[in-house]
C-alpha cells in the first residue's frame, strides 16, 4: 500500500480485534514495537562488561523536570541549574494566562500570573526564558495547547536570533486541544478552528522544522480526570485519528509525504501506581498505533509507524496525608514506563513528593531527577532485552485491552469521531462518571490509599514539620512587576507594525491560508500573547466545553443506612426548616484554573444528595460568580481553585457578596491550599476549607449542610454524615 490514506468513509476500527503477539525482527529477537528510541542515533549502543558476558546497554530516556514560575528570568536560572544537575531535556510549564491567551493585565489573569508556570507575553519574555541556552542543541518540551502555534513561533524567532538552523530544532509542543475540552480546561477556540490551528502547525513543522514533534497526543490528563486504561487509550487514539484525518483532508501535504506527518506524531501519557496494568497499557497503545497507521493511513515504513511517547507519572495519586509515601508511588509509576524495553518511554518527567501540598522547591525537583538517574545509571535495567517477552499473563492483559479499546474507538467513530464526541458531551460525561466511580471505591475502602483510608496512624514527619517552608511560594508582588514590564514592552514597540501584523492574521484566519506565517510576523512585530489570541477570538469565537455533570449517572447509592442516605435526610430537613423546596449550591471556579475534576465530583455528589446544583464550568470572574449566586438565590457558594490564586480571588468573592447583600451566604473553598493560607481564608470569612486530605465527598456534602444551618442560625442536626 502507498502512504495515501484510506477514504474517510472507511470503517475504523475494524470489527475484529487485532491479534496479539510480540513483533519479531528478522534475527528472531524481540523488537521494540513502540520505537523506544534508546539506541544511539548511529545504531550503536554502549557495551557493558560483566563477569563472563558482554552486553549492550541502551541509552537512557530523556530526563526532564516540568518547571517554570514567577518570571522568565527566574525560570531561566532554574533551567540552567537543572541542566547542570544532569537533566537532559527541558520541559516548560507556562502560567495559565499564557496557556489560555490572556495578557497579565487582563481581569481573568488576576492572581494567576507566574503561579503554575512562567508568563510569556511576547518575544522579549521568550528571549529571557532561553538566554544562554543554545536551542539548536536542546530538546525542549512545551506544555502548551490553545496557544501552541504562538509559543512555537516565539521559540523559532528566538532560535533564529541565536543563529540556529531551524531545521535542527528538536522538541515537542503538546498541542492536543481535545483533552483540554475534557480535562485540563485551557481551551480557547471552538473545536473546528482549534483543529485548523493544529493542522496548520503540523504541516508547517513537517516542512520547515522536521525534527519537531508538533503535537503530543496527551492522555495524561484523561487519567487524572478519571479515565480507565481503556478510555485513556481509546480517547487518545480517536484524537490522533481526528488530527491525522484533518491534516490529510487539508490538502497541505502530498499523499506521498503523509508518512512524514505520521512519523512526527508523539504521545504523552500518564502512569499510575498499578504499574503492571500501566505497562500493559503502553504495549496495547503501541499495537493499536501500529494498526491505525498501517491500515487506516497506509504507512509502509515501520520507522514512521513507531509509537513514540513521553510520560509524566501520576500526580493525581499523590497524597497530602503522609506525603512521604509519594516517593515510592513515583518510583513504582516510573517502573511502569521503563521496566519493559518494548514499551519504554522516550522521555520521562516525575512530579515532586510534595505537589499535593503546593509548588515544589528546586530541591524537591532535584530529588525527582535523582530518582531517574539512579534507575538509569546504577541499576542494570538498560542491559537487557524485554524481560516480559513471552509472558502469558502480560499477553492476555494486553490482548484484552486492545479488544476493548478497539470497541470503544468504533463507538466514537460511529458518533462522527473525537470532535463530535466532544461537542455532544459524550466523552466528558464518561470521564466524570468513571471518576465518580473511583472516588466512591476510595470512600468505601474498596480501593486502598495508604495513609488516606488505611494505615492512617503516623509518626511526625520531619519533611513537613514546617509546612510553610516545605513548598515554594510565589511573591504576590511578582504579578505587578510582570504587568509593568508588559506595559513597557507595548510602549517601546513599533505599534504600526504590530497592528498591521494583527490585521494580516485576522485576514488569514478568515480565509484558508496556513496561519503560521502570519503568526511568525506577529511574533517579530512585538505582538503580545493576549493580542494574538484576541485577534483569533474575533474570527473564531470562544468555546465553553460541556461540564459532564448532568449526564453523569449515580455513583453512590442512597439506600437506607448508607452515609449518602443520612446526608440526604439532612438536606431535606434543612430545606424544610428554611421553607424552600430544595437547597441550592453554587459550585464556582474563579480565575483560569481549568482542572475541574474536584468541582465536578462535588457537583455530582451534591446533586445525588438532593441539592439543586448551579455549575457553569470553568473560567469565571468573581463578579460573574457573585452575580449567579444572587440571581439563583443559593444557600452556599463553593469555590474550587488549584492554581494558587485563592489568596487573591476568594477575598474578592467575599467582598462582592457583602456588597450585593449576600454576605450571609456561607462560602467554602477547596483546592491545594497551604495551612497558612487556609487560616487566612477562614479569618477573612470563609466557612470551611477543604484540601486533598479531605477525600470523603459525601462527608464534605454533609459539612456543607452544617455550614448552611449555622449561617441560617438553625440548630445542628444529630444526623451522622
mmCIF file of N, CA and C in Angstrom, residues 33 39 84 123 128 234 247 277 324 371 438 441 462 523 579 583 616:
data_model
loop_
_atom_site.group_PDB
_atom_site.id
_atom_site.type_symbol
_atom_site.label_atom_id
_atom_site.label_comp_id
_atom_site.label_asym_id
_atom_site.label_seq_id
_atom_site.Cartn_x
_atom_site.Cartn_y
_atom_site.Cartn_z
ATOM 1 N N UNK A 33 8.230 -2.481 19.768
ATOM 2 C CA UNK A 33 7.141 -2.046 18.909
ATOM 3 C C UNK A 33 6.794 -0.590 19.125
ATOM 4 N N UNK A 39 18.479 3.508 21.568
ATOM 5 C CA UNK A 39 19.791 3.257 20.979
ATOM 6 C C UNK A 39 20.402 4.547 20.459
ATOM 7 N N UNK A 84 22.568 21.688 34.633
ATOM 8 C CA UNK A 84 23.865 21.430 35.258
ATOM 9 C C UNK A 84 23.813 20.210 36.177
ATOM 10 N N UNK A 123 7.863 38.357 22.604
ATOM 11 C CA UNK A 123 9.177 37.880 22.181
ATOM 12 C C UNK A 123 10.255 38.170 23.228
ATOM 13 N N UNK A 128 14.385 36.063 27.151
ATOM 14 C CA UNK A 128 14.933 35.949 28.504
ATOM 15 C C UNK A 128 14.783 34.526 29.044
ATOM 16 N N UNK A 234 -8.364 4.647 24.104
ATOM 17 C CA UNK A 234 -9.354 4.856 23.040
ATOM 18 C C UNK A 234 -9.540 6.330 22.727
ATOM 19 N N UNK A 247 -5.345 16.689 8.806
ATOM 20 C CA UNK A 247 -4.143 17.020 8.028
ATOM 21 C C UNK A 247 -4.258 16.463 6.617
ATOM 22 N N UNK A 277 -0.468 -3.106 35.119
ATOM 23 C CA UNK A 277 -1.539 -2.702 34.210
ATOM 24 C C UNK A 277 -1.100 -1.540 33.320
ATOM 25 N N UNK A 324 5.241 11.610 52.417
ATOM 26 C CA UNK A 324 6.471 10.871 52.163
ATOM 27 C C UNK A 324 6.192 9.584 51.386
ATOM 28 N N UNK A 371 15.967 10.305 41.230
ATOM 29 C CA UNK A 371 15.290 9.009 41.145
ATOM 30 C C UNK A 371 15.504 8.403 39.759
ATOM 31 N N UNK A 438 -14.565 5.838 40.809
ATOM 32 C CA UNK A 438 -13.302 5.633 41.521
ATOM 33 C C UNK A 438 -13.349 6.277 42.904
ATOM 34 N N UNK A 441 -15.240 4.163 45.266
ATOM 35 C CA UNK A 441 -14.492 2.990 45.737
ATOM 36 C C UNK A 441 -13.511 3.373 46.841
ATOM 37 N N UNK A 462 9.351 14.835 59.600
ATOM 38 C CA UNK A 462 10.301 15.958 59.609
ATOM 39 C C UNK A 462 10.287 16.751 58.310
ATOM 40 N N UNK A 523 4.896 37.610 15.939
ATOM 41 C CA UNK A 523 5.955 37.431 16.942
ATOM 42 C C UNK A 523 7.067 38.439 16.727
ATOM 43 N N UNK A 579 -37.873 26.522 54.626
ATOM 44 C CA UNK A 579 -39.080 26.801 53.849
ATOM 45 C C UNK A 579 -38.831 26.890 52.360
ATOM 46 N N UNK A 583 -32.371 22.751 48.691
ATOM 47 C CA UNK A 583 -31.177 23.555 48.945
ATOM 48 C C UNK A 583 -30.449 23.767 47.635
ATOM 49 N N UNK A 616 -21.529 26.233 36.268
ATOM 50 C CA UNK A 616 -21.412 26.776 34.919
ATOM 51 C C UNK A 616 -20.057 26.502 34.283
#
